Coordinates of C-alpha atoms in Angstrom, one line a residue:
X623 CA -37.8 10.6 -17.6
X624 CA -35.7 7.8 -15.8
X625 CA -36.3 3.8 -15.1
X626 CA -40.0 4.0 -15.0
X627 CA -40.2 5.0 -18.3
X628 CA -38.3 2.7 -19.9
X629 CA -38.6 -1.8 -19.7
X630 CA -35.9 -3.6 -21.3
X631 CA -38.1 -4.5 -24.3
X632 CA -37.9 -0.8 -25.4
X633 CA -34.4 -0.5 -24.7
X634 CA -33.8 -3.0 -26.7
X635 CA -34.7 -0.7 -30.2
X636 CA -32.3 1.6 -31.1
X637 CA -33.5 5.3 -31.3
X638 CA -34.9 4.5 -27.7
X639 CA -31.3 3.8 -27.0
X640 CA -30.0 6.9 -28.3
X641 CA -32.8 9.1 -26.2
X642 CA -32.6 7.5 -23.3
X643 CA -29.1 8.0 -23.3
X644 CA -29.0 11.6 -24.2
X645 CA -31.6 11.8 -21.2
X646 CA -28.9 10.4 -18.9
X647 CA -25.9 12.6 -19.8
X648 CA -28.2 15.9 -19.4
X649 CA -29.6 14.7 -15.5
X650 CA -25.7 13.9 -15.0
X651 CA -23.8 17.1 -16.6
X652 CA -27.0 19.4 -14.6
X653 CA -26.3 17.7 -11.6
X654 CA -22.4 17.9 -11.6
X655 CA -22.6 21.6 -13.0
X656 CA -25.0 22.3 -9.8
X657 CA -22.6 22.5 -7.5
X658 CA -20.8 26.1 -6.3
X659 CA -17.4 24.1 -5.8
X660 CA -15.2 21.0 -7.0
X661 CA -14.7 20.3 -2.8
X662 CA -18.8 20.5 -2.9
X663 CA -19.0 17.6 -5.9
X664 CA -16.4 15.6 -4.4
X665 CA -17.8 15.4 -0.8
X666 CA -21.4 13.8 -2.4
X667 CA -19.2 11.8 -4.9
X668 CA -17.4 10.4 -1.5
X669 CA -20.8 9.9 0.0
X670 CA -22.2 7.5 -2.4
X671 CA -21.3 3.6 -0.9
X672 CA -22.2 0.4 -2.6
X673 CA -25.2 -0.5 -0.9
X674 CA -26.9 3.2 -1.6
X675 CA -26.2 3.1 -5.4
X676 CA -27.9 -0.4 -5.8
X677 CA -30.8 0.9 -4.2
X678 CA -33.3 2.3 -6.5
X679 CA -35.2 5.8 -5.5
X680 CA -37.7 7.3 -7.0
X681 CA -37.6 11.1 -7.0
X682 CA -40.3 12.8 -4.6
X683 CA -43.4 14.5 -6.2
X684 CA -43.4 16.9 -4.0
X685 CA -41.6 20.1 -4.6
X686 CA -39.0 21.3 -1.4
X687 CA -38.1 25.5 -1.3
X688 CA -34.5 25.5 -2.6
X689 CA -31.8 27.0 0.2
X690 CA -28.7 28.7 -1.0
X691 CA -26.8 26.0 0.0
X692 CA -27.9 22.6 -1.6
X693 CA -28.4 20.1 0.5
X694 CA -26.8 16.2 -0.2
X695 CA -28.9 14.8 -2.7
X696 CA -27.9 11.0 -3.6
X697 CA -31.0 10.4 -5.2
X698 CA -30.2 11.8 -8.3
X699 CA -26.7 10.3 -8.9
X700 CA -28.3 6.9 -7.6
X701 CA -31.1 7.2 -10.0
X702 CA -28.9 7.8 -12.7
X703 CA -26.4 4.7 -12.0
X704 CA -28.9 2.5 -12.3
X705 CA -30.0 4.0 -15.2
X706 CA -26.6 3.5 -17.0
X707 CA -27.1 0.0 -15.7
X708 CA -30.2 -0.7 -17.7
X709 CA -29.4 1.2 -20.9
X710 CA -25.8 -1.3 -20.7
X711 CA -28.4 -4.2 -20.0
X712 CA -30.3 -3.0 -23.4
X713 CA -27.1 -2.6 -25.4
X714 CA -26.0 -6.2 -24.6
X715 CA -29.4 -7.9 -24.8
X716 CA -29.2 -5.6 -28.8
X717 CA -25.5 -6.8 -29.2
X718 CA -25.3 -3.2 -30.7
X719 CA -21.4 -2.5 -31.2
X720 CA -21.3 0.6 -33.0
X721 CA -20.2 3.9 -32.2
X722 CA -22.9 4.6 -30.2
X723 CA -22.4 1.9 -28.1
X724 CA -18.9 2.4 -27.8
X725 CA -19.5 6.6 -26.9
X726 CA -21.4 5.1 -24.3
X727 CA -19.8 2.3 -22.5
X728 CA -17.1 5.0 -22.4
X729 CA -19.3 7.7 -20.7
X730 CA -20.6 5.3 -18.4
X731 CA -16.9 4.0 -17.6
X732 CA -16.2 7.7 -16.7
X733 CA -18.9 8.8 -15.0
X734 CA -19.1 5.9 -12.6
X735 CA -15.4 6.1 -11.9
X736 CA -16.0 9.7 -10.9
X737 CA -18.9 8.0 -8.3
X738 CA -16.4 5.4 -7.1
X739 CA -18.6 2.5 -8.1
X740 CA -17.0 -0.4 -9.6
X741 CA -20.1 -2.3 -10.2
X742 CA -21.0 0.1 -13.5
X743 CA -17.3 1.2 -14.5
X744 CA -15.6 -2.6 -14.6
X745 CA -18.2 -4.0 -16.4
X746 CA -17.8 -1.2 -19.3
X747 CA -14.3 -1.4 -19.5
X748 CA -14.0 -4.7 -19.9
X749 CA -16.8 -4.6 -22.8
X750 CA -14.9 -2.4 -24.4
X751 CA -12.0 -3.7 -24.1
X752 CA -12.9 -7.9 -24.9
X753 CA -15.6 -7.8 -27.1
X754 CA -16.3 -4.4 -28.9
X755 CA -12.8 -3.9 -29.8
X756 CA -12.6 -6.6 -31.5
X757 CA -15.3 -5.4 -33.9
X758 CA -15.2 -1.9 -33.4
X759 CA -11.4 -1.5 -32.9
X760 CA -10.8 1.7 -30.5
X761 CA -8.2 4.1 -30.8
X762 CA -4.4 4.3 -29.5
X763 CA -5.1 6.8 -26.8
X764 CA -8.7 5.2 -26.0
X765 CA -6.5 1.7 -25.7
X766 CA -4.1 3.5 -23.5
X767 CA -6.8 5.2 -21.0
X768 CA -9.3 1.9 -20.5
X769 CA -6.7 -0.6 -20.1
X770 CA -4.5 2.2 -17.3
X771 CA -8.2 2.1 -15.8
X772 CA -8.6 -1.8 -15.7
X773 CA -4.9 -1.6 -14.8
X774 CA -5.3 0.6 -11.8
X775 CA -8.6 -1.2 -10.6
X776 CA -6.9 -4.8 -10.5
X777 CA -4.1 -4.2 -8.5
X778 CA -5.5 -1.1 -5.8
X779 CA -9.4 -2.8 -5.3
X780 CA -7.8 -6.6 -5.7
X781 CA -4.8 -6.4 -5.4
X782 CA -4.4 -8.7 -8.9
X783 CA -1.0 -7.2 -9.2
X784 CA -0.4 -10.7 -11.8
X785 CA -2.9 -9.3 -13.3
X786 CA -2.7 -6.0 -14.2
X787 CA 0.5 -6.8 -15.7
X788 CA -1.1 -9.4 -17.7
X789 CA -3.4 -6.5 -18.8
X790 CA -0.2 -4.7 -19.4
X791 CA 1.7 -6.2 -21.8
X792 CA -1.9 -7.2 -23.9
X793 CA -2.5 -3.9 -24.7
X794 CA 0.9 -2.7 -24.8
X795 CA -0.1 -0.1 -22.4
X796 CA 2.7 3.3 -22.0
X797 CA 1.7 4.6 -18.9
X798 CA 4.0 5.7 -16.5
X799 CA 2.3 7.2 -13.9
X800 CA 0.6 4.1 -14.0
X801 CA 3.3 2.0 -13.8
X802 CA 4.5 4.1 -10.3
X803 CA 1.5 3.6 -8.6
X804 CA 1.5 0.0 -9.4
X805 CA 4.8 -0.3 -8.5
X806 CA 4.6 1.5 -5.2
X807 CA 1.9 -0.7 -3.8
X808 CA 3.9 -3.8 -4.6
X809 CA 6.9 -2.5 -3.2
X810 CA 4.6 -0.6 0.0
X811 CA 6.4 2.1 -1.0
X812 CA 4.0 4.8 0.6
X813 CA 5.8 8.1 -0.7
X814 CA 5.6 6.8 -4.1
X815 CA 1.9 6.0 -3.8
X816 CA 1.4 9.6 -2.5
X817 CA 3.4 11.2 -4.9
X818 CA 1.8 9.5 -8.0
X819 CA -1.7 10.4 -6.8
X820 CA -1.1 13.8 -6.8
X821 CA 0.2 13.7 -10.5
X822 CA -2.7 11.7 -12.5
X823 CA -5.5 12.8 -13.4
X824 CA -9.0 12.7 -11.4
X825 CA -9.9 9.6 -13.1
X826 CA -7.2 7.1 -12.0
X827 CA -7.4 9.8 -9.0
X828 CA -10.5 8.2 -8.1
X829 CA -9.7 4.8 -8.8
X830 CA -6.4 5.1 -6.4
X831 CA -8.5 5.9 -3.7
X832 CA -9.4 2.4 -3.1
X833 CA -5.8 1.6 -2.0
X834 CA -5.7 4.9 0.2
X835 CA -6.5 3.0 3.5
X836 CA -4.2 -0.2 3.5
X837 CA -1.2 2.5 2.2
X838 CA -2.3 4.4 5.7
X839 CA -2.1 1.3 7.6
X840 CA 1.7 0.1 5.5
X841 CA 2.9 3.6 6.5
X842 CA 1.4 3.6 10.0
X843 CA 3.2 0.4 10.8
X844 CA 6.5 1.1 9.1
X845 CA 6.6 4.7 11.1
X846 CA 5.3 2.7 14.6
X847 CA 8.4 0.3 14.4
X848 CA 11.4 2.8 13.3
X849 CA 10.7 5.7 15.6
X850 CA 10.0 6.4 19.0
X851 CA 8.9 10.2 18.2
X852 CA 7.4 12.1 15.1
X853 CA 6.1 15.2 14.5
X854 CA 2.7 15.4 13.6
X855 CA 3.4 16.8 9.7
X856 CA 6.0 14.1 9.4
X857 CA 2.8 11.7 9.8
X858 CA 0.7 13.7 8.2
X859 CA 2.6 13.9 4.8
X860 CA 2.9 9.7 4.9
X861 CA -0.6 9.1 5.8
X862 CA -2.3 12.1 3.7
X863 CA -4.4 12.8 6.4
X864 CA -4.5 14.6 9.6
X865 CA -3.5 13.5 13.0
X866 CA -6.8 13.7 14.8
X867 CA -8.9 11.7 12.0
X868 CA -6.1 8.9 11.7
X869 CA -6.0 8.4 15.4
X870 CA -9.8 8.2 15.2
X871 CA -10.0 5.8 11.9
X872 CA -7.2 3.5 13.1
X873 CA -7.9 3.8 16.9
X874 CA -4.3 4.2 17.5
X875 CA -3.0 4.9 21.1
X876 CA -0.2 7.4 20.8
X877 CA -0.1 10.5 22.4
X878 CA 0.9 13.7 21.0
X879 CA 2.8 16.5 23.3
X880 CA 3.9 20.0 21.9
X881 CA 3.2 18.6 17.9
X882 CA 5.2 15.6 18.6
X883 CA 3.6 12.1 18.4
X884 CA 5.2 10.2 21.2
X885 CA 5.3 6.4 20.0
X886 CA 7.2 4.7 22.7
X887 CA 8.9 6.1 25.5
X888 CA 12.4 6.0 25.8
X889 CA 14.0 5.0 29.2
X890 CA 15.5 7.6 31.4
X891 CA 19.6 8.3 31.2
X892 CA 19.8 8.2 34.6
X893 CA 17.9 4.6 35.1
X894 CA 19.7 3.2 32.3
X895 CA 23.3 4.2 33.8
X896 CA 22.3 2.4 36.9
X897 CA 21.1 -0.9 34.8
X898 CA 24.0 -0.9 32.9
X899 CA 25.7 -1.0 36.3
X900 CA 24.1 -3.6 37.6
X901 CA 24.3 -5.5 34.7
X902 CA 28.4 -5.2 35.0
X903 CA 28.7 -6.0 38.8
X904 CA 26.7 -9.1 37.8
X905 CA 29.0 -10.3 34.8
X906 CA 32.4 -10.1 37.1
X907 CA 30.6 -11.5 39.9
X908 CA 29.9 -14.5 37.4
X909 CA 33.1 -14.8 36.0
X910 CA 34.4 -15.1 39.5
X911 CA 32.2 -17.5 40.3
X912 CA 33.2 -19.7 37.2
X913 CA 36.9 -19.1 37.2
X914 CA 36.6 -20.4 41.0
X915 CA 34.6 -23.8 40.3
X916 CA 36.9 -24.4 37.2
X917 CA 40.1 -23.8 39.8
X918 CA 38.3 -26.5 41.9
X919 CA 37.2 -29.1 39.6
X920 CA 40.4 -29.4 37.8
X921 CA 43.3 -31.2 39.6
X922 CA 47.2 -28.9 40.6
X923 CA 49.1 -29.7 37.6
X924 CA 52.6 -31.3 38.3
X925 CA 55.7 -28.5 37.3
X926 CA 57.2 -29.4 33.8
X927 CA 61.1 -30.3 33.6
X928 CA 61.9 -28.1 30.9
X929 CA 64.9 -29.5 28.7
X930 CA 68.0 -27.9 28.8
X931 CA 68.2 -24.8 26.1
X932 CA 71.3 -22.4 25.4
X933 CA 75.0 -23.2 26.1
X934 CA 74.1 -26.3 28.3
X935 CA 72.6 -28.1 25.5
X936 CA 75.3 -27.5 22.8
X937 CA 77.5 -30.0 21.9
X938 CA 80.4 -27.8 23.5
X939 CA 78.8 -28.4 27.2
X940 CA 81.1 -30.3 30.1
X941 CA 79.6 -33.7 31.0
X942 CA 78.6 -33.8 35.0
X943 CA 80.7 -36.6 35.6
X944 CA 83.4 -35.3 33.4
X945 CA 86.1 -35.9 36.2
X946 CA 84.9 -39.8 36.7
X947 CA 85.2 -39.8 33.3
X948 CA 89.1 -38.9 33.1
X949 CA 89.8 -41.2 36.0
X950 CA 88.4 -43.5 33.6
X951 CA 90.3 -42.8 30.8
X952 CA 93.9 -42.4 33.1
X953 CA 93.4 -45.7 34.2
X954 CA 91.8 -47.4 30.8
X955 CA 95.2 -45.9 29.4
X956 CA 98.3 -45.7 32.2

Protein backbone atom coordinates (compact mmCIF):
# COMPACT_ATOMS: atom_id res chain seq x y z
CA UNK A 1 0.00 0.00 0.00
CA UNK A 2 1.75 3.41 -0.78
CA UNK A 3 0.73 6.66 -3.22
CA UNK A 4 -1.23 4.66 -5.67
CA UNK A 5 -3.60 3.72 -3.32
CA UNK A 6 -4.48 6.62 -1.84
CA UNK A 7 -5.87 10.39 -3.86
CA UNK A 8 -6.11 13.30 -1.76
CA UNK A 9 -9.90 13.12 -1.64
CA UNK A 10 -9.53 9.95 0.64
CA UNK A 11 -6.89 11.38 2.60
CA UNK A 12 -8.88 13.90 3.36
CA UNK A 13 -11.32 11.47 5.83
CA UNK A 14 -9.97 10.65 8.93
CA UNK A 15 -9.70 6.87 9.60
CA UNK A 16 -7.98 6.82 6.06
CA UNK A 17 -5.58 9.13 7.77
CA UNK A 18 -4.91 7.15 10.68
CA UNK A 19 -4.16 3.81 8.28
CA UNK A 20 -2.36 5.32 5.91
CA UNK A 21 -0.27 6.54 8.50
CA UNK A 22 0.21 3.49 10.43
CA UNK A 23 1.18 1.99 6.91
CA UNK A 24 3.93 4.52 6.65
CA UNK A 25 5.61 4.03 10.10
CA UNK A 26 5.69 0.02 9.55
CA UNK A 27 7.48 0.38 5.73
CA UNK A 28 9.84 2.99 7.70
CA UNK A 29 10.63 1.12 11.19
CA UNK A 30 11.10 -2.44 8.62
CA UNK A 31 13.30 -0.71 6.49
CA UNK A 32 15.51 1.07 9.16
CA UNK A 33 15.49 -2.28 11.31
CA UNK A 34 16.76 -4.12 7.99
CA UNK A 35 19.97 -3.07 8.24
CA UNK A 36 23.06 -5.35 9.98
CA UNK A 37 24.76 -1.98 11.20
CA UNK A 38 24.08 1.82 12.21
CA UNK A 39 27.32 2.62 9.58
CA UNK A 40 25.04 0.50 6.99
CA UNK A 41 21.76 2.91 7.72
CA UNK A 42 23.69 5.88 7.72
CA UNK A 43 25.67 5.38 4.41
CA UNK A 44 21.92 5.01 2.43
CA UNK A 45 20.63 7.89 4.67
CA UNK A 46 23.78 9.97 3.18
CA UNK A 47 22.85 8.67 -0.23
CA UNK A 48 19.52 10.16 -0.48
CA UNK A 49 19.96 13.91 -2.36
CA UNK A 50 17.23 16.30 -3.12
CA UNK A 51 16.60 15.64 -6.53
CA UNK A 52 16.18 11.62 -5.79
CA UNK A 53 13.59 12.08 -2.98
CA UNK A 54 11.31 14.29 -5.12
CA UNK A 55 11.30 11.74 -7.61
CA UNK A 56 8.57 9.32 -7.29
CA UNK A 57 9.29 5.34 -7.87
CA UNK A 58 7.21 2.75 -7.98
CA UNK A 59 8.46 -0.44 -6.48
CA UNK A 60 9.26 -3.36 -9.19
CA UNK A 61 6.79 -6.25 -9.54
CA UNK A 62 9.24 -8.39 -10.07
CA UNK A 63 10.78 -10.30 -7.22
CA UNK A 64 14.98 -10.12 -7.12
CA UNK A 65 16.94 -13.36 -4.93
CA UNK A 66 17.96 -11.51 -1.74
CA UNK A 67 22.10 -11.62 -1.17
CA UNK A 68 23.43 -11.55 2.33
CA UNK A 69 24.43 -8.25 1.93
CA UNK A 70 21.56 -5.88 0.92
CA UNK A 71 22.11 -3.91 -1.79
CA UNK A 72 21.31 0.27 -1.66
CA UNK A 73 17.72 0.49 -2.02
CA UNK A 74 16.46 4.27 -2.19
CA UNK A 75 13.32 3.31 -3.50
CA UNK A 76 11.85 2.50 -0.47
CA UNK A 77 12.80 5.56 1.71
CA UNK A 78 11.94 7.70 -1.48
CA UNK A 79 8.53 6.15 -1.71
CA UNK A 80 7.95 6.68 1.70
CA UNK A 81 8.92 10.65 1.77
CA UNK A 82 6.63 11.33 -0.51
CA UNK A 83 4.25 9.50 1.10
CA UNK A 84 4.64 11.59 4.37
CA UNK A 85 4.20 14.46 1.88
CA UNK A 86 0.80 13.53 0.82
CA UNK A 87 -0.65 12.28 4.10
CA UNK A 88 0.82 16.24 5.46
CA UNK A 89 -1.07 17.47 2.19
CA UNK A 90 -4.40 15.58 3.53
CA UNK A 91 -3.93 16.78 7.14
CA UNK A 92 -3.83 20.44 6.00
CA UNK A 93 -6.45 20.33 3.18
CA UNK A 94 -8.67 18.41 6.71
CA UNK A 95 -7.33 21.27 9.00
CA UNK A 96 -7.16 18.30 11.47
CA UNK A 97 -5.17 19.61 14.66
CA UNK A 98 -5.51 16.92 17.09
CA UNK A 99 -3.37 14.59 18.54
CA UNK A 100 -3.13 12.59 15.75
CA UNK A 101 -2.04 15.15 13.68
CA UNK A 102 0.32 16.44 16.06
CA UNK A 103 2.02 12.51 16.65
CA UNK A 104 2.44 12.83 13.15
CA UNK A 105 3.83 16.10 11.99
CA UNK A 106 6.34 15.03 14.76
CA UNK A 107 7.18 11.52 13.24
CA UNK A 108 7.47 12.98 9.94
CA UNK A 109 9.74 15.96 11.42
CA UNK A 110 12.03 13.01 12.71
CA UNK A 111 12.10 10.80 10.27
CA UNK A 112 12.97 13.13 7.44
CA UNK A 113 15.68 14.75 9.56
CA UNK A 114 17.20 11.32 9.90
CA UNK A 115 16.99 11.42 5.70
CA UNK A 116 18.50 14.85 5.53
CA UNK A 117 15.70 16.35 3.60
CA UNK A 118 14.52 19.61 4.52
CA UNK A 119 11.78 19.76 2.15
CA UNK A 120 9.44 17.32 4.56
CA UNK A 121 11.04 18.21 8.12
CA UNK A 122 10.77 22.33 7.83
CA UNK A 123 7.47 22.21 6.76
CA UNK A 124 6.42 20.08 9.94
CA UNK A 125 8.13 21.91 12.31
CA UNK A 126 6.93 24.99 11.51
CA UNK A 127 3.25 23.52 11.56
CA UNK A 128 3.66 22.58 14.66
CA UNK A 129 5.25 25.08 15.93
CA UNK A 130 2.84 28.35 14.25
CA UNK A 131 -0.35 27.03 13.88
CA UNK A 132 -1.15 23.66 15.86
CA UNK A 133 0.30 24.95 18.92
CA UNK A 134 -1.70 27.41 19.14
CA UNK A 135 -4.73 25.08 19.31
CA UNK A 136 -3.23 22.05 20.47
CA UNK A 137 -0.54 23.59 22.82
CA UNK A 138 2.60 21.11 22.90
CA UNK A 139 4.56 20.30 25.74
CA UNK A 140 7.79 21.90 27.46
CA UNK A 141 10.24 19.33 26.29
CA UNK A 142 8.32 18.97 22.77
CA UNK A 143 8.76 23.16 22.64
CA UNK A 144 12.34 22.73 23.51
CA UNK A 145 13.25 19.87 20.77
CA UNK A 146 11.15 21.46 17.57
CA UNK A 147 12.22 24.98 18.11
CA UNK A 148 16.47 23.54 18.79
CA UNK A 149 15.47 21.79 15.33
CA UNK A 150 14.15 25.04 13.50
CA UNK A 151 16.99 26.71 15.47
CA UNK A 152 19.77 24.54 14.13
CA UNK A 153 18.25 24.45 10.47
CA UNK A 154 18.19 28.41 10.20
CA UNK A 155 21.44 29.23 11.01
CA UNK A 156 23.70 25.79 9.49
CA UNK A 157 21.39 25.37 5.96
CA UNK A 158 20.78 29.49 5.81
CA UNK A 159 22.76 30.82 7.66
CA UNK A 160 19.63 33.01 9.38
CA UNK A 161 21.76 33.37 12.42
CA UNK A 162 19.02 36.73 13.15
CA UNK A 163 16.89 34.38 12.94
CA UNK A 164 17.31 31.57 14.85
CA UNK A 165 17.77 33.85 17.70
CA UNK A 166 14.55 35.32 16.96
CA UNK A 167 13.24 31.68 17.20
CA UNK A 168 15.14 31.65 20.39
CA UNK A 169 13.93 33.97 22.59
CA UNK A 170 9.93 33.12 21.20
CA UNK A 171 10.05 29.98 22.53
CA UNK A 172 12.20 30.51 25.37
CA UNK A 173 14.27 27.75 24.13
CA UNK A 174 17.17 26.17 27.02
CA UNK A 175 19.46 24.49 24.92
CA UNK A 176 22.94 24.66 25.28
CA UNK A 177 24.38 22.48 23.10
CA UNK A 178 22.39 24.36 20.82
CA UNK A 179 23.46 27.55 21.71
CA UNK A 180 27.48 26.25 21.01
CA UNK A 181 26.89 25.19 17.79
CA UNK A 182 25.23 28.31 16.90
CA UNK A 183 27.67 30.22 18.42
CA UNK A 184 30.61 28.47 16.81
CA UNK A 185 29.54 29.07 13.28
CA UNK A 186 29.14 32.78 14.00
CA UNK A 187 32.25 33.09 15.62
CA UNK A 188 33.94 30.24 12.71
CA UNK A 189 35.09 28.76 15.61
CA UNK A 190 35.73 25.28 13.97
CA UNK A 191 36.80 23.29 17.23
CA UNK A 192 33.73 24.35 18.82
CA UNK A 193 31.54 23.16 15.87
CA UNK A 194 33.33 19.79 16.07
CA UNK A 195 33.13 19.45 19.55
CA UNK A 196 29.36 20.20 19.87
CA UNK A 197 28.55 17.66 17.06
CA UNK A 198 29.96 14.96 18.81
CA UNK A 199 27.81 15.75 21.97
CA UNK A 200 24.08 16.07 20.55
CA UNK A 201 22.12 13.80 19.60
CA UNK A 202 21.65 12.11 16.08
CA UNK A 203 18.91 14.41 15.39
CA UNK A 204 20.54 17.89 15.48
CA UNK A 205 23.49 15.43 14.44
CA UNK A 206 21.96 15.29 11.14
CA UNK A 207 20.82 18.65 10.93
CA UNK A 208 24.58 19.99 11.67
CA UNK A 209 25.71 18.23 8.83
CA UNK A 210 24.66 20.87 6.50
CA UNK A 211 27.29 23.24 7.85
CA UNK A 212 30.03 20.39 7.79
CA UNK A 213 31.54 21.73 4.46
CA UNK A 214 31.79 25.57 4.76
CA UNK A 215 33.35 24.68 8.58
CA UNK A 216 36.04 22.44 6.40
CA UNK A 217 36.62 25.23 4.15
CA UNK A 218 36.82 28.20 7.54
CA UNK A 219 39.27 25.73 9.02
CA UNK A 220 41.19 24.95 5.78
CA UNK A 221 41.79 28.58 5.26
CA UNK A 222 42.60 29.62 8.79
CA UNK A 223 45.24 26.50 8.91
CA UNK A 224 46.60 27.56 5.16
CA UNK A 225 47.41 31.13 6.37
CA UNK A 226 49.09 30.48 10.04
CA UNK A 227 51.35 27.57 9.16
CA UNK A 228 53.72 26.54 6.83
CA UNK A 229 53.73 22.77 8.04
CA UNK A 230 51.00 20.37 9.71
CA UNK A 231 50.81 17.10 10.42
CA UNK A 232 48.25 15.28 8.82
CA UNK A 233 46.06 14.39 12.33
CA UNK A 234 46.51 18.05 13.21
CA UNK A 235 44.21 18.50 9.92
CA UNK A 236 42.44 15.83 10.33
CA UNK A 237 41.05 16.57 13.84
CA UNK A 238 39.92 20.36 12.39
CA UNK A 239 38.45 19.22 9.21
CA UNK A 240 36.80 15.74 10.57
CA UNK A 241 37.92 14.13 7.71
CA UNK A 242 40.86 12.43 6.32
CA UNK A 243 43.69 13.93 4.39
CA UNK A 244 43.32 12.03 1.07
CA UNK A 245 39.39 12.80 0.75
CA UNK A 246 39.79 16.65 1.68
CA UNK A 247 42.58 17.10 -0.77
CA UNK A 248 40.22 15.43 -3.28
CA UNK A 249 36.91 17.40 -2.18
CA UNK A 250 38.63 20.81 -2.02
CA UNK A 251 41.28 20.09 -4.81
CA UNK A 252 43.90 21.57 -2.62
CA UNK A 253 47.62 21.57 -3.80
CA UNK A 254 49.66 20.73 -0.81
CA UNK A 255 51.93 18.06 -0.61
CA UNK A 256 52.39 15.79 2.26
CA UNK A 257 56.09 14.22 3.02
CA UNK A 258 56.69 11.77 6.07
CA UNK A 259 52.78 12.60 7.61
CA UNK A 260 53.57 16.26 7.33
CA UNK A 261 51.41 18.48 5.09
CA UNK A 262 53.92 20.92 3.67
CA UNK A 263 51.89 24.30 3.01
CA UNK A 264 54.47 26.63 1.95
CA UNK A 265 58.09 26.26 1.79
CA UNK A 266 60.14 28.01 3.89
CA UNK A 267 63.38 29.66 2.35
CA UNK A 268 66.75 28.06 3.01
CA UNK A 269 69.14 29.47 6.08
CA UNK A 270 71.81 29.65 3.97
CA UNK A 271 70.03 31.86 1.06
CA UNK A 272 68.44 33.99 3.55
CA UNK A 273 71.92 34.83 5.37
CA UNK A 274 73.18 35.93 2.05
CA UNK A 275 69.90 38.16 1.28
CA UNK A 276 70.07 39.65 4.40
CA UNK A 277 73.59 40.58 3.41
CA UNK A 278 72.92 42.04 0.48
CA UNK A 279 70.23 43.81 1.78
CA UNK A 280 72.88 45.54 4.44
CA UNK A 281 75.67 46.36 1.86
CA UNK A 282 72.83 48.11 0.02
CA UNK A 283 71.43 50.26 2.99
CA UNK A 284 75.22 51.77 3.88
CA UNK A 285 75.92 52.06 0.35
CA UNK A 286 72.66 54.35 0.29
CA UNK A 287 73.39 56.15 3.23
CA UNK A 288 76.63 57.07 1.78
CA UNK A 289 75.30 58.04 -1.13
CA UNK A 290 72.75 60.50 0.65
CA UNK A 291 75.09 61.85 3.37
CA UNK A 292 77.42 62.70 0.28
CA UNK A 293 74.75 64.72 -1.95
CA UNK A 294 73.48 66.40 1.38
CA UNK A 295 77.39 67.44 2.01
CA UNK A 296 77.16 68.86 -1.53
CA UNK A 297 74.03 70.61 -1.75
CA UNK A 298 74.37 72.48 1.34
CA UNK A 299 76.83 75.49 1.50
CA UNK A 300 80.51 75.31 4.31
CA UNK A 301 79.03 77.02 7.23
CA UNK A 302 81.05 80.04 8.47
CA UNK A 303 82.87 79.14 12.31
CA UNK A 304 80.74 80.74 15.08
CA UNK A 305 82.51 83.44 17.59
CA UNK A 306 81.58 81.94 20.60
CA UNK A 307 81.18 84.63 23.47
CA UNK A 308 83.45 84.68 26.11
CA UNK A 309 82.42 82.16 29.13
CA UNK A 310 84.37 81.62 32.64
CA UNK A 311 86.81 84.09 34.34
CA UNK A 312 87.01 86.30 31.06
CA UNK A 313 83.47 87.17 31.21
CA UNK A 314 83.06 88.03 35.00
CA UNK A 315 82.87 91.25 36.04
CA UNK A 316 86.45 90.75 37.82
CA UNK A 317 88.13 90.40 34.17
CA UNK A 318 91.12 93.22 33.07
CA UNK A 319 89.88 95.41 30.27
CA UNK A 320 92.36 94.97 27.00
CA UNK A 321 93.15 98.47 26.88
CA UNK A 322 93.39 98.63 30.67
CA UNK A 323 96.92 100.51 30.37
CA UNK A 324 95.43 103.28 27.83
CA UNK A 325 92.94 103.48 30.16
CA UNK A 326 95.23 104.60 33.23
CA UNK A 327 97.22 106.88 30.94
CA UNK A 328 93.83 108.24 30.69
CA UNK A 329 93.03 108.62 34.05
CA UNK A 330 96.85 110.00 35.09
CA UNK A 331 96.52 112.68 32.80
CA UNK A 332 92.44 113.35 33.32
CA UNK A 333 93.72 113.71 37.03
CA UNK A 334 97.67 114.97 37.35
Amino acid sequence: MCLAHFNLARLADYSNQESFFLNIQTRYLTHIGSFPSVPALDEQLAALSIASNNTYTPPSSTSTPQSSTPKPDLSTLQNILMDMRKLREGLLASNRLDDFAKSTYIFIARAAILMSHPESYFPSIRHLLYVLHKQNPLSNPEINELAGYLMLHLACSTNSYHDAYEVRQMFKVRDHRVDMAIRALVDGDYWLFWSTKKSVDGYKSKIMDRAVKDIRKHALKCVGSAYHTVDVEFLEGCTGREWEVLREEFAIAWEEDSRKIIIRKRPDAKSKTLNVRREEKREVKREVAESAAKSKADPIPKPKVEAPTGLAASRWATPKNEGAQQQDNWTKWG
